[in-house]
CSV table of C-alpha atoms and ligand atoms in Angstrom, one decimal:
chain,number,residue,atom,x,y,z
A,899,MET,CA,-37.3,-115.3,6.3
A,900,LYS,CA,-36.4,-111.8,5.8
A,901,SER,CA,-33.9,-111.0,3.0
A,902,ALA,CA,-31.9,-107.9,2.9
A,903,LEU,CA,-29.2,-107.0,0.1
A,904,ILE,CA,-26.2,-105.3,0.9
A,905,THR,CA,-24.0,-102.9,-1.6
A,906,GLY,CA,-20.5,-102.6,-1.0
A,907,ILE,CA,-20.2,-105.9,0.7
A,908,THR,CA,-16.3,-106.0,0.5
A,909,GLY,CA,-15.9,-102.8,2.5
A,910,GLN,CA,-15.4,-102.3,6.2
A,911,ASP,CA,-19.1,-102.4,7.3
A,912,GLY,CA,-20.5,-104.9,5.0
A,913,PRO,CA,-19.6,-107.9,6.5
A,914,TYR,CA,-20.1,-106.4,10.0
A,915,LEU,CA,-23.6,-105.8,8.9
A,916,ALA,CA,-23.8,-109.1,7.0
A,917,GLU,CA,-22.8,-111.1,10.1
A,918,LEU,CA,-25.6,-109.2,12.3
A,919,LEU,CA,-28.4,-110.1,9.8
A,920,LEU,CA,-27.3,-113.3,9.4
A,921,GLY,CA,-27.4,-114.0,12.9
A,922,MET,CA,-30.9,-112.8,13.1
A,923,GLY,CA,-31.8,-115.2,10.8
A,924,TYR,CA,-32.1,-113.3,7.5
A,925,ASN,CA,-31.3,-114.2,4.2
A,926,VAL,CA,-28.3,-112.0,2.9
A,927,TYR,CA,-27.3,-111.0,-0.4
A,928,GLY,CA,-24.0,-109.1,-0.8
A,929,VAL,CA,-23.1,-107.0,-4.0
A,930,ALA,CA,-20.0,-106.7,-5.0
A,931,ARG,CA,-18.2,-104.9,-8.5
A,932,GLY,CA,-15.6,-106.0,-10.8
A,933,GLN,CA,-14.2,-108.8,-11.7
A,934,SER,CA,-11.3,-109.9,-9.7
A,935,ASN,CA,-11.6,-108.2,-6.4
A,936,PRO,CA,-9.0,-109.7,-3.7
A,937,ARG,CA,-11.4,-108.8,-0.7
A,938,LEU,CA,-14.6,-110.7,-2.7
A,939,GLN,CA,-12.2,-113.8,-2.5
A,940,THR,CA,-11.4,-113.1,1.0
A,941,LEU,CA,-15.1,-112.8,1.8
A,942,GLN,CA,-16.4,-116.0,0.5
A,943,GLU,CA,-13.7,-118.1,2.3
A,944,THR,CA,-14.8,-116.3,5.4
A,945,HIS,CA,-18.4,-116.1,4.6
A,946,PRO,CA,-19.8,-118.6,2.6
A,947,ASP,CA,-23.7,-117.9,3.9
A,948,ILE,CA,-23.5,-114.5,1.8
A,949,HIS,CA,-25.1,-114.8,-1.6
A,950,VAL,CA,-22.8,-112.8,-3.4
A,951,LEU,CA,-24.2,-110.8,-6.4
A,952,SER,CA,-22.4,-108.7,-9.1
A,953,ALA,CA,-23.5,-105.3,-10.0
A,954,ASP,CA,-21.9,-101.8,-10.3
A,955,LEU,CA,-23.8,-98.4,-9.1
A,956,ILE,CA,-22.8,-97.1,-12.4
A,957,ASP,CA,-24.7,-100.0,-14.6
A,958,ALA,CA,-28.7,-99.6,-13.7
A,959,SER,CA,-29.3,-102.4,-15.6
A,960,SER,CA,-27.0,-104.6,-13.0
A,961,LEU,CA,-29.1,-103.2,-10.5
A,962,ASP,CA,-32.3,-104.0,-11.8
A,963,ARG,CA,-30.7,-107.6,-12.2
A,964,VAL,CA,-29.9,-108.0,-8.6
A,965,ILE,CA,-33.2,-106.5,-7.2
A,966,GLN,CA,-35.3,-109.0,-9.1
A,967,GLU,CA,-32.6,-111.7,-8.0
A,968,SER,CA,-32.9,-111.2,-4.7
A,969,ALA,CA,-36.3,-109.4,-4.0
A,970,PRO,CA,-35.2,-107.8,-0.7
A,971,ASP,CA,-37.1,-106.6,2.6
A,972,GLU,CA,-34.2,-104.1,3.0
A,973,VAL,CA,-31.7,-102.8,1.0
A,974,TYR,CA,-28.7,-101.5,2.7
A,975,ASN,CA,-26.5,-99.0,0.3
A,976,LEU,CA,-23.1,-98.9,1.8
A,977,ALA,CA,-21.2,-98.8,-1.8
A,978,ALA,CA,-19.6,-96.0,-2.4
A,979,ILE,CA,-16.2,-94.2,-3.6
A,980,SER,CA,-15.6,-93.6,0.3
A,981,PHE,CA,-12.0,-92.2,0.7
A,982,VAL,CA,-12.1,-88.3,0.8
A,983,GLN,CA,-8.5,-87.9,-0.2
A,984,TYR,CA,-9.0,-89.8,-3.4
A,985,SER,CA,-12.5,-87.7,-4.4
A,986,PHE,CA,-10.1,-84.6,-4.8
A,987,ALA,CA,-8.2,-86.2,-7.9
A,988,HIS,CA,-11.4,-88.2,-9.1
A,989,PRO,CA,-14.3,-85.8,-8.4
A,990,LEU,CA,-16.7,-86.7,-11.3
A,991,LEU,CA,-15.9,-90.3,-10.8
A,992,THR,CA,-17.2,-90.0,-7.6
A,993,ALA,CA,-19.8,-87.8,-7.9
A,994,GLU,CA,-21.1,-90.5,-10.5
A,995,VAL,CA,-20.4,-93.4,-8.2
A,996,THR,CA,-21.4,-91.9,-4.4
A,997,GLY,CA,-23.8,-89.4,-5.8
A,998,LEU,CA,-25.5,-90.9,-8.8
A,999,GLY,CA,-25.4,-94.4,-7.5
A,1000,PRO,CA,-27.9,-94.3,-4.9
A,1001,LEU,CA,-30.3,-92.3,-7.2
A,1002,ARG,CA,-29.9,-95.3,-9.6
A,1003,LEU,CA,-30.6,-97.9,-6.7
A,1004,LEU,CA,-33.7,-95.9,-5.5
A,1005,GLU,CA,-34.8,-96.2,-9.2
A,1006,ALA,CA,-34.2,-99.4,-9.7
A,1007,LEU,CA,-36.2,-100.5,-7.0
A,1008,ARG,CA,-39.5,-98.2,-8.2
A,1009,ARG,CA,-38.9,-100.3,-11.2
A,1010,ASN,CA,-39.1,-103.6,-10.2
A,1011,GLY,CA,-42.0,-103.2,-7.7
A,1012,GLY,CA,-39.6,-102.6,-4.5
A,1013,SER,CA,-41.3,-99.3,-3.7
A,1014,ARG,CA,-42.4,-101.3,-0.2
A,1015,THR,CA,-38.5,-102.3,0.3
A,1016,ARG,CA,-37.1,-100.7,3.2
A,1017,PHE,CA,-34.0,-98.6,2.2
A,1018,TYR,CA,-30.9,-97.6,3.9
A,1019,GLN,CA,-28.4,-94.5,2.5
A,1020,ALA,CA,-25.0,-94.8,4.5
A,1021,SER,CA,-25.2,-90.8,4.7
A,1022,THR,CA,-22.3,-89.1,6.6
A,1023,SER,CA,-21.0,-86.6,8.9
A,1024,GLU,CA,-18.8,-85.6,6.1
A,1025,MET,CA,-22.1,-83.8,4.9
A,1026,PHE,CA,-21.9,-81.2,7.7
A,1027,GLY,CA,-17.9,-80.3,6.4
A,1028,ASN,CA,-17.2,-77.0,7.6
A,1029,ALA,CA,-19.7,-77.1,10.1
A,1030,ILE,CA,-21.7,-74.3,11.3
A,1031,GLU,CA,-22.2,-75.6,15.2
A,1032,THR,CA,-21.0,-78.5,17.2
A,1033,PRO,CA,-22.0,-81.0,18.6
A,1034,GLN,CA,-23.8,-81.8,14.8
A,1035,SER,CA,-27.2,-83.5,15.0
A,1036,GLU,CA,-30.1,-84.1,12.3
A,1037,ARG,CA,-31.0,-80.1,12.5
A,1038,THR,CA,-27.4,-79.3,11.6
A,1039,ALA,CA,-26.8,-77.8,7.8
A,1040,PHE,CA,-24.9,-79.4,5.3
A,1041,ARG,CA,-21.6,-77.9,4.5
A,1042,PRO,CA,-19.7,-80.2,2.4
A,1043,ARG,CA,-16.0,-79.5,2.1
A,1044,SER,CA,-14.8,-82.2,-0.9
A,1045,PRO,CA,-16.7,-83.9,-4.1
A,1046,TYR,CA,-17.3,-86.8,-1.6
A,1047,GLY,CA,-18.9,-84.6,1.2
A,1048,CYS,CA,-20.9,-82.9,-2.4
A,1049,ALA,CA,-21.7,-86.5,-3.3
A,1050,LYS,CA,-22.9,-87.9,-0.5
A,1051,VAL,CA,-25.1,-84.9,0.2
A,1052,PHE,CA,-27.0,-85.2,-3.1
A,1053,ALA,CA,-27.6,-89.0,-2.4
A,1054,HIS,CA,-28.9,-88.3,1.3
A,1055,HIS,CA,-31.4,-85.4,-0.2
A,1056,ALA,CA,-32.3,-87.9,-3.2
A,1057,THR,CA,-33.0,-90.5,-0.7
A,1058,VAL,CA,-35.3,-88.0,1.4
A,1059,ASN,CA,-37.1,-86.9,-2.0
A,1060,TYR,CA,-38.0,-90.3,-2.7
A,1061,ARG,CA,-39.5,-91.2,0.5
A,1062,GLU,CA,-41.5,-87.6,0.3
A,1063,ALA,CA,-42.3,-88.4,-3.5
A,1064,TYR,CA,-43.0,-91.8,-3.5
A,1065,SER,CA,-43.9,-93.0,0.3
A,1066,MET,CA,-40.9,-95.1,0.3
A,1067,PHE,CA,-39.2,-96.4,3.5
A,1068,ALA,CA,-36.1,-94.6,2.4
A,1069,VAL,CA,-33.7,-93.3,5.3
A,1070,GLY,CA,-30.1,-91.9,5.7
A,1071,GLY,CA,-27.8,-92.8,8.6
A,1072,ILE,CA,-25.7,-89.6,9.1
A,1073,LEU,CA,-22.8,-92.2,10.4
A,1074,PHE,CA,-20.2,-90.3,12.0
A,1075,ASN,CA,-16.4,-91.8,11.6
A,1076,HIS,CA,-16.4,-95.8,12.4
A,1077,GLU,CA,-13.2,-97.9,12.5
A,1078,SER,CA,-12.1,-101.6,13.1
A,1079,PRO,CA,-9.5,-104.0,12.4
A,1080,ARG,CA,-11.3,-104.1,9.2
A,1081,ARG,CA,-10.7,-100.4,8.2
A,1082,GLY,CA,-8.8,-99.9,4.7
A,1083,ILE,CA,-5.1,-98.9,5.2
A,1084,GLU,CA,-5.6,-95.5,3.5
A,1085,PHE,CA,-7.9,-94.3,6.3
A,1086,VAL,CA,-5.6,-92.6,9.0
A,1087,THR,CA,-7.0,-95.0,11.8
A,1088,ARG,CA,-5.8,-97.8,10.4
A,1089,LYS,CA,-2.7,-96.6,8.6
A,1090,ILE,CA,-1.4,-95.2,12.5
A,1091,SER,CA,-2.1,-98.6,13.9
A,1092,TYR,CA,-0.7,-100.5,10.8
A,1093,HIS,CA,2.6,-98.5,11.1
A,1094,ALA,CA,2.8,-98.2,14.6
A,1095,ALA,CA,2.5,-102.3,14.9
A,1096,GLY,CA,5.0,-102.3,11.9
A,1097,ILE,CA,7.3,-99.7,13.7
A,1098,LYS,CA,7.3,-102.0,17.0
A,1099,MET,CA,8.2,-105.2,15.0
A,1100,GLY,CA,11.1,-103.7,13.5
A,1101,ARG,CA,9.2,-103.7,10.0
A,1102,LEU,CA,8.9,-100.0,9.7
A,1103,ARG,CA,10.6,-97.0,10.5
A,1104,ASN,CA,8.1,-93.9,10.3
A,1105,VAL,CA,4.7,-93.0,9.5
A,1106,GLU,CA,3.7,-89.8,7.0
A,1107,LEU,CA,0.6,-87.9,7.7
A,1108,GLY,CA,-1.1,-84.7,7.1
A,1109,ASN,CA,-3.1,-82.7,9.3
A,1110,ILE,CA,-2.7,-84.4,12.4
A,1111,GLU,CA,-5.0,-81.1,13.9
A,1112,ALA,CA,-8.3,-82.7,12.4
A,1113,GLN,CA,-10.6,-83.9,14.9
A,1114,ARG,CA,-13.2,-86.8,14.7
A,1115,ASP,CA,-15.9,-88.6,16.5
A,1116,TRP,CA,-14.6,-92.0,16.2
A,1117,GLY,CA,-16.7,-95.0,17.2
A,1118,TYR,CA,-16.3,-99.2,16.3
A,1119,ALA,CA,-18.0,-99.9,13.5
A,1120,GLY,CA,-19.8,-103.2,15.0
A,1121,ASP,CA,-21.9,-100.6,16.8
A,1122,TYR,CA,-22.9,-98.7,14.0
A,1123,VAL,CA,-24.0,-101.1,11.7
A,1124,ARG,CA,-26.6,-102.0,14.9
A,1125,ALA,CA,-27.8,-98.8,13.9
A,1126,MET,CA,-28.0,-98.9,10.3
A,1127,HIS,CA,-30.4,-102.1,11.1
A,1128,LEU,CA,-32.5,-100.5,13.9
A,1129,MET,CA,-33.4,-97.5,11.2
A,1130,LEU,CA,-34.8,-100.1,8.9
A,1131,GLN,CA,-37.0,-101.5,11.6
A,1132,ASN,CA,-38.7,-98.3,13.2
A,1133,ASP,CA,-42.1,-97.4,12.7
A,1134,GLN,CA,-41.3,-94.3,10.5
A,1135,PRO,CA,-38.5,-93.9,8.1
A,1136,ILE,CA,-36.6,-91.1,10.1
A,1137,ASP,CA,-32.9,-89.9,9.3
A,1138,TYR,CA,-30.3,-90.4,12.5
A,1139,VAL,CA,-27.1,-89.1,13.6
A,1140,ILE,CA,-25.0,-91.9,15.0
A,1141,GLY,CA,-21.8,-90.9,16.8
A,1142,THR,CA,-20.2,-91.2,20.3
A,1143,GLY,CA,-20.3,-87.6,21.1
A,1144,ILE,CA,-16.7,-87.6,22.2
A,1145,THR,CA,-13.8,-85.9,19.8
A,1146,HIS,CA,-10.1,-86.4,19.2
A,1147,SER,CA,-7.8,-85.5,17.4
A,1148,VAL,CA,-5.6,-87.3,15.0
A,1149,ARG,CA,-2.3,-86.7,17.5
A,1150,ASP,CA,-4.5,-88.3,19.8
A,1151,PHE,CA,-4.8,-91.3,17.9
A,1152,VAL,CA,-1.1,-91.5,16.9
A,1153,GLU,CA,-0.1,-90.7,21.0
A,1154,ALA,CA,-2.5,-93.7,21.8
A,1155,ALA,CA,-1.7,-96.0,19.1
A,1156,PHE,CA,2.1,-95.3,19.8
A,1157,SER,CA,1.9,-95.8,23.2
A,1158,CYS,CA,0.0,-99.4,23.0
A,1159,VAL,CA,3.7,-100.6,21.7
A,1160,GLY,CA,5.2,-98.6,24.0
A,1161,LEU,CA,7.1,-96.2,21.9
A,1162,HIS,CA,7.0,-92.3,21.7
A,1163,TRP,CA,5.3,-91.0,18.5
A,1164,GLN,CA,7.4,-88.0,18.0
A,1165,ASP,CA,10.4,-90.3,16.9
A,1166,HIS,CA,8.5,-92.0,14.1
A,1167,VAL,CA,5.8,-89.4,12.8
A,1168,ILE,CA,6.7,-87.1,9.9
A,1169,VAL,CA,3.9,-84.4,9.2
A,1170,ARG,CA,3.8,-83.7,5.6
A,1171,ASP,CA,2.4,-80.6,3.7
A,1172,ASP,CA,1.7,-82.2,0.9
A,1173,HIS,CA,-0.5,-85.0,2.4
A,1174,LYS,CA,-2.9,-82.4,3.4
A,1175,ARG,CA,-6.0,-81.9,1.7
A,1176,PRO,CA,-7.3,-78.9,-0.6
A,1177,ALA,CA,-10.1,-78.2,1.8
A,1178,GLU,CA,-10.2,-80.1,5.6
A,1179,VAL,CA,-13.2,-81.1,7.8
A,1180,ASN,CA,-11.7,-79.6,10.9
A,1181,LEU,CA,-13.8,-80.8,13.9
A,1182,LEU,CA,-16.9,-83.7,13.9
A,1183,CYS,CA,-18.8,-84.2,16.9
A,1184,ALA,CA,-22.3,-86.1,17.0
A,1185,ASP,CA,-24.7,-85.6,19.0
A,1186,ALA,CA,-26.9,-88.8,18.8
A,1187,SER,CA,-29.2,-87.9,21.4
A,1188,ARG,CA,-32.0,-88.3,18.9
A,1189,ALA,CA,-30.7,-92.2,18.2
A,1190,ARG,CA,-30.3,-92.9,22.1
A,1191,SER,CA,-34.1,-92.2,22.8
A,1192,GLU,CA,-35.6,-93.1,19.9
A,1193,LEU,CA,-33.5,-96.3,18.8
A,1194,LYS,CA,-32.0,-96.8,22.2
A,1195,TRP,CA,-29.0,-96.9,20.1
A,1196,ARG,CA,-25.5,-96.4,22.2
A,1197,PRO,CA,-21.9,-97.5,21.4
A,1198,THR,CA,-20.3,-99.8,23.6
A,1199,VAL,CA,-16.6,-99.5,22.7
A,1200,GLY,CA,-14.8,-96.3,23.8
A,1201,PHE,CA,-11.7,-94.6,22.1
A,1202,GLU,CA,-8.6,-96.4,24.0
A,1203,GLN,CA,-10.8,-99.7,23.7
A,1204,LEU,CA,-11.0,-99.1,19.8
A,1205,VAL,CA,-6.8,-98.0,19.2
A,1206,GLU,CA,-6.0,-100.8,21.5
A,1207,MET,CA,-8.2,-103.5,19.3
A,1208,MET,CA,-6.7,-102.3,15.9
A,1209,VAL,CA,-3.1,-102.2,17.4
A,1210,THR,CA,-3.6,-105.4,18.6
A,1211,ASN,CA,-4.7,-106.7,15.7
A,1212,ASP,CA,-2.0,-105.0,13.6
A,1213,LEU,CA,0.8,-106.7,15.3
A,1214,ARG,CA,-0.9,-110.0,14.7
A,1215,THR,CA,-1.2,-108.7,10.8
A,1216,TRP,CA,2.5,-108.2,10.7
A,1217,GLN,CA,3.3,-111.7,11.7
A,1218,THR,CA,1.6,-113.1,9.0
A,1219,ILE,CA,3.8,-111.2,6.8
A,1220,PRO,CA,6.9,-112.7,5.4
B,1413,GDD,N1,-6.3,-90.8,5.3
B,1413,GDD,C1,-5.6,-90.2,5.8
B,1413,GDD,N2,-4.2,-90.3,5.8
B,1413,GDD,N3,-5.9,-89.1,6.7
B,1413,GDD,C2,-5.0,-88.4,7.4
B,1413,GDD,C3,-3.9,-88.4,7.1
B,1413,GDD,C4,-3.1,-89.2,6.3
B,1413,GDD,O1,-2.1,-89.7,6.1
B,1413,GDD,N4,-2.9,-87.3,7.8
B,1413,GDD,C5,-3.8,-86.9,8.6
B,1413,GDD,N5,-5.3,-87.3,8.2
B,1413,GDD,C6,-6.2,-86.4,8.3
B,1413,GDD,C7,-7.4,-86.0,7.3
B,1413,GDD,O2,-7.0,-85.0,6.4
B,1413,GDD,C8,-8.7,-86.1,8.2
B,1413,GDD,O3,-8.6,-84.9,8.7
B,1413,GDD,C9,-8.7,-87.1,9.3
B,1413,GDD,O4,-7.5,-87.3,9.2
B,1413,GDD,C10,-9.2,-88.5,8.5
B,1413,GDD,O5,-9.3,-88.8,7.8
B,1413,GDD,P1,-10.1,-90.2,7.1
B,1413,GDD,O6,-9.4,-91.4,8.3
B,1413,GDD,O7,-9.3,-90.6,5.9
B,1413,GDD,O8,-11.3,-90.3,7.3
B,1413,GDD,P2,-12.3,-89.0,7.0
B,1413,GDD,O9,-13.0,-88.4,8.0
B,1413,GDD,O10,-11.5,-88.3,5.8
B,1413,GDD,O11,-13.7,-89.7,6.3
B,1413,GDD,C11,-13.9,-90.9,6.9
B,1413,GDD,O12,-15.4,-90.5,7.7
B,1413,GDD,C12,-16.2,-90.2,6.7
B,1413,GDD,C13,-17.3,-89.9,8.1
B,1413,GDD,O13,-17.2,-88.6,8.5
B,1413,GDD,C14,-14.4,-92.0,5.5
B,1413,GDD,O14,-14.7,-93.3,6.0
B,1413,GDD,C15,-15.6,-91.8,4.6
B,1413,GDD,O15,-16.2,-92.4,3.6
B,1413,GDD,C16,-16.9,-91.1,6.0
B,1413,GDD,O16,-17.9,-90.7,5.3
């Protein structure tokens, strides 16, 4: 039986990936951080099959321990400070966790005889930043626009470097935005679906947003974890761009979400300049043709279906809130 170690198990992608791997017969270890993480309690109730281990990407000795304990065939590093806005307020912490953290994990693998372990780094379209071309592929230069993007570029290069220097099977999956009902409320898609549902149910009046002209290539997280797994089953360690190739603005998302609940978004959305970022990534759109042809990966959920899935889920969420 293969075993996999997933860091960031309490994030959006961790549980989707764990479900996929458990379904394939893997022994799954999930790494969580901190003493009293409320999401961890929920995870342990909903996913009792995941062996939860405690470690922190800023604590190298804790990484040694989890690698020794799990002896993984595959490591998926999904842990990070992942909220771009937060990274502007905490740039050094972001560099420590999101940038140096993956390097600590790669070193821990080397130290603990895990150089034959296959390693997946959650790289991101945010690395393209102020992109020099559209769509963006594996050949597009990185021009990050946030402390988060800068940290992810460092981690991506470290992953490539360990592959080249130590012949490790280490890859960076350059995933574009991927969403789901499990998305954190701080990210724009879930913020919109949660508020649209709350307004429909008479529980909220408005939603305040920042730059609604930003454009993103949004896919469904459940599709994207399949790509992570496929990358580690490949014959060679190769980095892939993963996205739908279709771009929408935040405004489009707002319009679609409010129309799902039969409301006009203009009556409820307040655009606030102080919600805008110091530097913005204006347009992301994936050219995932390499993944399509070599990994045979394809997204199964389109934009409208994704919006509807999230709004429908949040209508249910509000029913559980007293
Ligand atoms: N979060 C948020 N909240 N974003 C807003 C808001 C708001 O109220 N109003 C407008 N936006 C705009 C942001 O300025 C950004 O252009 C866009 O909505 C998307 O923001 P997020 O949902 O926070 O995601 P992101 O694109 O910055 O980053 C996500 O995707 C990356 C992949 O490209 C995160 O998941 C990253 O961790 C991931 O790497």
